Amino acid sequence: MVTTTGYDELPGLIARMTGDEKHSVAAESTLDVLWVLYDRVLRIAPDTANQARRDRFLLSKGHGPMAFYAVLAAKGFLTESELDGWAGRDSRLGMHPDRTRVPGAEISSGSLGHGLPIAVGTALGLRAQRLPSKVVVLVGDAELDEGSNEEAIAFAGRAGLDRLTTVVVDNASATHGWPGGIAARFEVEGWATRTVNGRDHGALYGAFTTEHPGRPLAVVATVEPKE
Ligand SMILES: Cc1ncc(C[n+]2csc(CCOP(=O)(O)OP(=O)(O)O)c2C)c(N)n1
Ligand SMILES: [Mg+2]
């Protein structure tokens, strides 16, 4: 399926998915990161979605998936008309993505704290199979409070998982905040890091394409605080 939908059409697509306004800011926070990844960084397409050599994108922060679905529709994984019925009884597009139903969703998510550990295992597996694919996992700043991330961050640094990129969408909603900045948490474990404006497509692209041999990469994408 070929679509010509561009970035400017995404807000209109998101607006078609009503009924989860509680998470509209969470959704909107991810929009620019998702667009840059799917448009310019990831080697993923509907017709190659089952190939072992594809890149993997894991949406760990599963609440508010409206921007994710909009980008999947823009890139031909979903039809745009399908967005209208999202979260309905007959829709495969739930308020949390289900990997068994949503084309292009690598993991089911909604329960926070699982995507980064799964991404670490995926990167290890790809390395063992000598596949060149990269793995990008998107987490929230508050999600990082989940203890499961701590072991994953430490292990990925020790193991030098350079196929792995974690993007933290930082809208300053973590209860205790991140003194010294989120990047410092990754750097102490040996990760390369970049902190950029999460709305600036050029800066995001530059961060995602940073060379980081022998180390995983954390991109902290800062967006305006959650209301
Ligand atoms: C394990 C788990 N605990 C609690 C929740 C409830 N919950 C849903 S969204 C959210 C806050 C997430 O904040 P953040 O990761 O920063 O994402 P944001 O909403 O800011 O985009 C919480 C605690 C959850 N989904 N999973
Ligand atoms: Mg947040």
mmCIF file of C-alpha atoms and ligand atoms in Angstrom:
data_model
loop_
_atom_site.group_PDB
_atom_site.id
_atom_site.type_symbol
_atom_site.label_atom_id
_atom_site.label_comp_id
_atom_site.label_asym_id
_atom_site.label_seq_id
_atom_site.Cartn_x
_atom_site.Cartn_y
_atom_site.Cartn_z
ATOM 1 C CA MET A 1 0.000 0.000 0.000
ATOM 2 C CA VAL A 2 1.440 3.357 -1.026
ATOM 3 C CA THR A 3 0.247 6.509 0.688
ATOM 4 C CA THR A 4 1.167 10.116 0.163
ATOM 5 C CA THR A 5 0.175 11.233 3.620
ATOM 6 C CA GLY A 6 2.705 13.646 5.126
ATOM 7 C CA TYR A 7 3.409 15.197 8.488
ATOM 8 C CA ASP A 8 0.894 17.999 7.978
ATOM 9 C CA GLU A 9 -1.939 15.494 7.719
ATOM 10 C CA LEU A 10 -1.144 13.775 11.031
ATOM 11 C CA PRO A 11 -3.087 16.128 13.371
ATOM 12 C CA GLY A 12 -6.171 15.539 11.245
ATOM 13 C CA LEU A 13 -5.693 11.787 11.506
ATOM 14 C CA ILE A 14 -5.237 11.987 15.272
ATOM 15 C CA ALA A 15 -8.399 14.078 15.575
ATOM 16 C CA ARG A 16 -10.372 11.189 14.070
ATOM 17 C CA MET A 17 -9.569 9.072 17.138
ATOM 18 C CA THR A 18 -11.810 10.529 19.826
ATOM 19 C CA GLY A 19 -12.676 9.188 23.270
ATOM 20 C CA ASP A 20 -9.288 9.052 25.003
ATOM 21 C CA GLU A 21 -8.745 12.746 25.656
ATOM 22 C CA LYS A 22 -7.143 11.894 29.021
ATOM 23 C CA HIS A 23 -4.134 10.703 27.035
ATOM 24 C CA SER A 24 -4.153 13.260 24.261
ATOM 25 C CA VAL A 25 -1.093 15.078 25.611
ATOM 26 C CA ALA A 26 0.744 11.762 26.012
ATOM 27 C CA ALA A 27 -0.101 10.957 22.405
ATOM 28 C CA GLU A 28 0.811 14.334 21.040
ATOM 29 C CA SER A 29 4.167 14.295 22.874
ATOM 30 C CA THR A 30 5.299 11.400 20.708
ATOM 31 C CA LEU A 31 4.179 12.711 17.342
ATOM 32 C CA ASP A 32 7.363 14.324 16.053
ATOM 33 C CA VAL A 33 9.612 11.534 17.313
ATOM 34 C CA LEU A 34 7.422 8.918 15.652
ATOM 35 C CA TRP A 35 7.275 10.817 12.386
ATOM 36 C CA VAL A 36 11.036 11.294 12.099
ATOM 37 C CA LEU A 37 11.637 7.638 12.953
ATOM 38 C CA TYR A 38 9.146 6.227 10.451
ATOM 39 C CA ASP A 39 9.814 8.774 7.738
ATOM 40 C CA ARG A 40 13.603 8.939 7.807
ATOM 41 C CA VAL A 41 15.297 6.545 10.220
ATOM 42 C CA LEU A 42 13.716 3.100 10.424
ATOM 43 C CA ARG A 43 13.866 0.557 7.642
ATOM 44 C CA ILE A 44 10.324 -0.706 8.134
ATOM 45 C CA ALA A 45 7.561 -0.951 5.556
ATOM 46 C CA PRO A 46 4.305 -2.904 5.326
ATOM 47 C CA ASP A 47 5.620 -5.175 2.564
ATOM 48 C CA THR A 48 8.784 -6.088 4.479
ATOM 49 C CA ALA A 49 7.260 -6.217 7.962
ATOM 50 C CA ASN A 50 7.989 -9.925 8.341
ATOM 51 C CA GLN A 51 11.572 -9.896 7.132
ATOM 52 C CA ALA A 52 14.205 -10.763 9.714
ATOM 53 C CA ARG A 53 16.387 -7.876 8.534
ATOM 54 C CA ARG A 54 13.777 -5.196 9.239
ATOM 55 C CA ASP A 55 14.419 -2.637 11.925
ATOM 56 C CA ARG A 56 12.266 -2.942 15.040
ATOM 57 C CA PHE A 57 10.296 -0.165 16.664
ATOM 58 C CA LEU A 58 8.833 -0.869 20.100
ATOM 59 C CA LEU A 59 6.275 1.525 21.521
ATOM 60 C CA SER A 60 6.756 0.872 25.215
ATOM 61 C CA LYS A 61 4.634 3.801 26.402
ATOM 62 C CA GLY A 62 1.420 2.219 25.143
ATOM 63 C CA HIS A 63 -1.140 4.659 26.560
ATOM 64 C CA GLY A 64 -2.334 7.293 24.139
ATOM 65 C CA PRO A 65 -1.360 5.408 20.944
ATOM 66 C CA MET A 66 -3.237 7.842 18.688
ATOM 67 C CA ALA A 67 -0.090 9.381 17.213
ATOM 68 C CA PHE A 68 1.359 5.893 16.663
ATOM 69 C CA TYR A 69 -1.728 4.750 14.766
ATOM 70 C CA ALA A 70 -1.748 7.967 12.731
ATOM 71 C CA VAL A 71 1.851 7.416 11.666
ATOM 72 C CA LEU A 72 1.172 3.740 10.901
ATOM 73 C CA ALA A 73 -1.706 4.879 8.691
ATOM 74 C CA ALA A 74 0.447 7.510 7.012
ATOM 75 C CA LYS A 75 3.014 4.835 6.210
ATOM 76 C CA GLY A 76 0.509 2.311 4.887
ATOM 77 C CA PHE A 77 0.345 -0.204 7.731
ATOM 78 C CA LEU A 78 -3.281 0.796 8.386
ATOM 79 C CA THR A 79 -5.952 2.414 6.283
ATOM 80 C CA GLU A 80 -6.900 5.910 7.305
ATOM 81 C CA SER A 81 -10.590 5.019 7.430
ATOM 82 C CA GLU A 82 -9.824 2.388 10.047
ATOM 83 C CA LEU A 83 -8.852 5.155 12.455
ATOM 84 C CA ASP A 84 -12.452 6.352 12.720
ATOM 85 C CA GLY A 85 -13.592 3.222 14.508
ATOM 86 C CA TRP A 86 -10.599 2.935 16.798
ATOM 87 C CA ALA A 87 -11.169 1.525 20.307
ATOM 88 C CA GLY A 88 -14.618 0.344 19.278
ATOM 89 C CA ARG A 89 -15.927 -3.135 19.878
ATOM 90 C CA ASP A 90 -15.024 -4.300 16.374
ATOM 91 C CA SER A 91 -11.765 -2.412 15.975
ATOM 92 C CA ARG A 92 -8.329 -3.995 16.145
ATOM 93 C CA LEU A 93 -6.959 -0.616 17.229
ATOM 94 C CA GLY A 94 -7.248 -0.647 20.996
ATOM 95 C CA MET A 95 -6.475 2.073 23.509
ATOM 96 C CA HIS A 96 -3.363 0.013 24.136
ATOM 97 C CA PRO A 97 -1.717 -1.639 21.098
ATOM 98 C CA ASP A 98 -2.054 -5.396 20.696
ATOM 99 C CA ARG A 99 0.762 -6.920 18.665
ATOM 100 C CA THR A 100 -1.430 -9.778 17.538
ATOM 101 C CA ARG A 101 -3.903 -7.387 15.926
ATOM 102 C CA VAL A 102 -2.173 -4.158 14.908
ATOM 103 C CA PRO A 103 -0.057 -4.399 11.739
ATOM 104 C CA GLY A 104 3.358 -2.957 12.471
ATOM 105 C CA ALA A 105 3.152 -3.227 16.264
ATOM 106 C CA GLU A 106 6.136 -5.287 17.446
ATOM 107 C CA ILE A 107 4.924 -5.540 21.064
ATOM 108 C CA SER A 108 1.724 -5.234 23.033
ATOM 109 C CA SER A 109 2.090 -2.397 25.510
ATOM 110 C CA GLY A 110 0.184 -0.392 28.079
ATOM 111 C CA SER A 111 1.689 -1.828 31.215
ATOM 112 C CA LEU A 112 4.727 0.412 31.595
ATOM 113 C CA GLY A 113 8.257 -0.829 32.037
ATOM 114 C CA HIS A 114 8.394 -3.716 29.589
ATOM 115 C CA GLY A 115 9.503 -2.278 26.264
ATOM 116 C CA LEU A 116 13.093 -1.491 27.171
ATOM 117 C CA PRO A 117 13.832 -4.943 28.626
ATOM 118 C CA ILE A 118 12.250 -6.535 25.546
ATOM 119 C CA ALA A 119 14.314 -4.259 23.296
ATOM 120 C CA VAL A 120 17.481 -5.370 25.073
ATOM 121 C CA GLY A 121 16.612 -9.009 24.449
ATOM 122 C CA THR A 122 15.777 -8.224 20.838
ATOM 123 C CA ALA A 123 19.094 -6.441 20.300
ATOM 124 C CA LEU A 124 20.939 -9.376 21.859
ATOM 125 C CA GLY A 125 19.113 -11.777 19.567
ATOM 126 C CA LEU A 126 19.884 -9.721 16.480
ATOM 127 C CA ARG A 127 23.548 -9.621 17.441
ATOM 128 C CA ALA A 128 23.630 -13.383 17.964
ATOM 129 C CA GLN A 129 22.110 -13.858 14.513
ATOM 130 C CA ARG A 130 24.504 -11.280 13.005
ATOM 131 C CA LEU A 131 21.593 -9.316 11.592
ATOM 132 C CA PRO A 132 22.214 -5.623 10.900
ATOM 133 C CA SER A 133 18.798 -4.431 12.101
ATOM 134 C CA LYS A 134 18.496 -1.789 14.748
ATOM 135 C CA VAL A 135 15.992 -1.649 17.590
ATOM 136 C CA VAL A 136 14.400 1.600 18.721
ATOM 137 C CA VAL A 137 12.238 1.660 21.844
ATOM 138 C CA LEU A 138 10.175 4.654 22.929
ATOM 139 C CA VAL A 139 9.635 5.191 26.665
ATOM 140 C CA GLY A 140 8.213 8.013 28.781
ATOM 141 C CA ASP A 141 10.108 9.951 31.419
ATOM 142 C CA ALA A 142 7.842 8.670 34.197
ATOM 143 C CA GLU A 143 7.965 5.167 32.777
ATOM 144 C CA LEU A 144 11.671 5.127 33.517
ATOM 145 C CA ASP A 145 10.741 4.952 37.211
ATOM 146 C CA GLU A 146 9.754 1.320 36.655
ATOM 147 C CA GLY A 147 12.496 -0.825 38.181
ATOM 148 C CA SER A 148 12.628 -3.203 35.228
ATOM 149 C CA ASN A 149 14.295 -0.437 33.229
ATOM 150 C CA GLU A 150 17.178 -0.207 35.686
ATOM 151 C CA GLU A 151 18.409 -3.715 34.989
ATOM 152 C CA ALA A 152 17.883 -3.294 31.252
ATOM 153 C CA ILE A 153 19.822 -0.016 31.112
ATOM 154 C CA ALA A 154 22.703 -1.467 33.123
ATOM 155 C CA PHE A 155 22.843 -4.683 31.120
ATOM 156 C CA ALA A 156 22.663 -2.966 27.724
ATOM 157 C CA GLY A 157 25.594 -0.736 28.650
ATOM 158 C CA ARG A 158 27.699 -3.636 29.929
ATOM 159 C CA ALA A 159 26.882 -5.726 26.873
ATOM 160 C CA GLY A 160 27.658 -2.880 24.463
ATOM 161 C CA LEU A 161 24.397 -3.280 22.558
ATOM 162 C CA ASP A 162 25.018 -0.853 19.739
ATOM 163 C CA ARG A 163 21.974 -2.020 17.769
ATOM 164 C CA LEU A 164 19.809 -0.484 20.493
ATOM 165 C CA THR A 165 18.424 3.040 20.724
ATOM 166 C CA THR A 166 16.148 4.170 23.527
ATOM 167 C CA VAL A 167 14.222 7.367 22.945
ATOM 168 C CA VAL A 168 12.840 8.954 26.090
ATOM 169 C CA VAL A 169 10.007 11.385 25.430
ATOM 170 C CA ASP A 170 10.560 13.774 28.320
ATOM 171 C CA ASN A 171 7.524 15.889 29.064
ATOM 172 C CA ALA A 172 8.577 16.379 32.694
ATOM 173 C CA SER A 173 5.872 14.186 34.189
ATOM 174 C CA ALA A 174 8.064 11.929 36.356
ATOM 175 C CA THR A 175 6.909 12.312 39.960
ATOM 176 C CA HIS A 176 10.358 12.786 41.426
ATOM 177 C CA GLY A 177 11.985 14.273 38.345
ATOM 178 C CA TRP A 178 15.445 13.337 37.106
ATOM 179 C CA PRO A 179 18.082 15.370 38.983
ATOM 180 C CA GLY A 180 21.068 15.931 36.721
ATOM 181 C CA GLY A 181 18.936 15.082 33.708
ATOM 182 C CA ILE A 182 17.752 11.821 32.246
ATOM 183 C CA ALA A 183 20.811 11.420 30.010
ATOM 184 C CA ALA A 184 23.063 11.132 33.064
ATOM 185 C CA ARG A 185 21.199 8.006 34.141
ATOM 186 C CA PHE A 186 22.187 6.324 30.876
ATOM 187 C CA GLU A 187 25.706 7.736 30.659
ATOM 188 C CA VAL A 188 26.726 6.239 33.979
ATOM 189 C CA GLU A 189 25.950 2.817 32.481
ATOM 190 C CA GLY A 190 28.054 3.432 29.392
ATOM 191 C CA TRP A 191 25.443 4.621 26.925
ATOM 192 C CA ALA A 192 26.038 7.324 24.332
ATOM 193 C CA THR A 193 23.430 10.055 24.756
ATOM 194 C CA ARG A 194 21.898 13.004 22.945
ATOM 195 C CA THR A 195 19.392 15.434 24.412
ATOM 196 C CA VAL A 196 17.390 17.354 21.810
ATOM 197 C CA ASN A 197 14.217 19.345 21.283
ATOM 198 C CA GLY A 198 11.598 16.665 20.674
ATOM 199 C CA ARG A 199 9.789 18.902 18.172
ATOM 200 C CA ASP A 200 12.833 19.677 16.020
ATOM 201 C CA HIS A 201 12.892 17.176 13.170
ATOM 202 C CA GLY A 202 16.418 18.002 12.068
ATOM 203 C CA ALA A 203 17.769 17.692 15.593
ATOM 204 C CA LEU A 204 15.938 14.416 16.129
ATOM 205 C CA TYR A 205 17.259 13.018 12.865
ATOM 206 C CA GLY A 206 20.789 14.061 13.792
ATOM 207 C CA ALA A 207 20.447 12.398 17.194
ATOM 208 C CA PHE A 208 19.036 9.153 15.788
ATOM 209 C CA THR A 209 21.812 8.885 13.215
ATOM 210 C CA THR A 210 24.647 9.504 15.669
ATOM 211 C CA GLU A 211 27.456 6.979 15.355
ATOM 212 C CA HIS A 212 27.764 4.999 18.598
ATOM 213 C CA PRO A 213 29.973 1.961 17.989
ATOM 214 C CA GLY A 214 30.088 -0.515 20.851
ATOM 215 C CA ARG A 215 27.523 1.369 22.931
ATOM 216 C CA PRO A 216 23.742 1.706 23.041
ATOM 217 C CA LEU A 217 22.296 5.146 22.360
ATOM 218 C CA ALA A 218 19.777 7.098 24.424
ATOM 219 C CA VAL A 219 18.012 10.031 22.795
ATOM 220 C CA VAL A 220 16.211 12.264 25.253
ATOM 221 C CA ALA A 221 13.529 14.132 23.306
ATOM 222 C CA THR A 222 12.359 17.055 25.387
ATOM 223 C CA VAL A 223 8.842 18.350 24.808
ATOM 224 C CA GLU A 224 6.733 20.861 26.701
ATOM 225 C CA PRO A 225 5.605 19.666 30.158
ATOM 226 C CA LYS A 226 2.448 17.665 30.437
ATOM 227 C CA GLU A 227 -0.507 19.739 31.702
HETATM 228 C C1 LIG B 1 2.939 -0.704 35.231
HETATM 229 C C2 LIG B 1 2.046 0.475 35.086
HETATM 230 N N1 LIG B 1 1.832 1.266 36.167
HETATM 231 C C3 LIG B 1 1.038 2.348 36.062
HETATM 232 C C4 LIG B 1 0.410 2.652 34.887
HETATM 233 C C5 LIG B 1 -0.537 3.829 34.806
HETATM 234 N N2 LIG B 1 -0.021 4.922 33.972
HETATM 235 C C6 LIG B 1 -0.506 5.143 32.744
HETATM 236 S S1 LIG B 1 0.210 6.486 32.016
HETATM 237 C C7 LIG B 1 1.201 6.748 33.359
HETATM 238 C C8 LIG B 1 2.197 7.875 33.376
HETATM 239 C C9 LIG B 1 3.246 7.668 32.330
HETATM 240 O O1 LIG B 1 4.087 8.790 32.226
HETATM 241 P P1 LIG B 1 5.160 8.827 31.097
HETATM 242 O O2 LIG B 1 5.807 7.510 30.954
HETATM 243 O O3 LIG B 1 6.058 9.978 31.373
HETATM 244 O O4 LIG B 1 4.293 9.086 29.784
HETATM 245 P P2 LIG B 1 3.407 10.401 29.445
HETATM 246 O O5 LIG B 1 2.029 10.125 29.931
HETATM 247 O O6 LIG B 1 4.029 11.571 30.117
HETATM 248 O O7 LIG B 1 3.435 10.530 27.976
HETATM 249 C C10 LIG B 1 0.961 5.823 34.355
HETATM 250 C C11 LIG B 1 1.645 5.798 35.664
HETATM 251 C C12 LIG B 1 0.660 1.801 33.769
HETATM 252 N N3 LIG B 1 0.112 2.040 32.569
HETATM 253 N N4 LIG B 1 1.475 0.746 33.907
HETATM 254 MG MG MG B 2 5.963 11.856 30.662
#
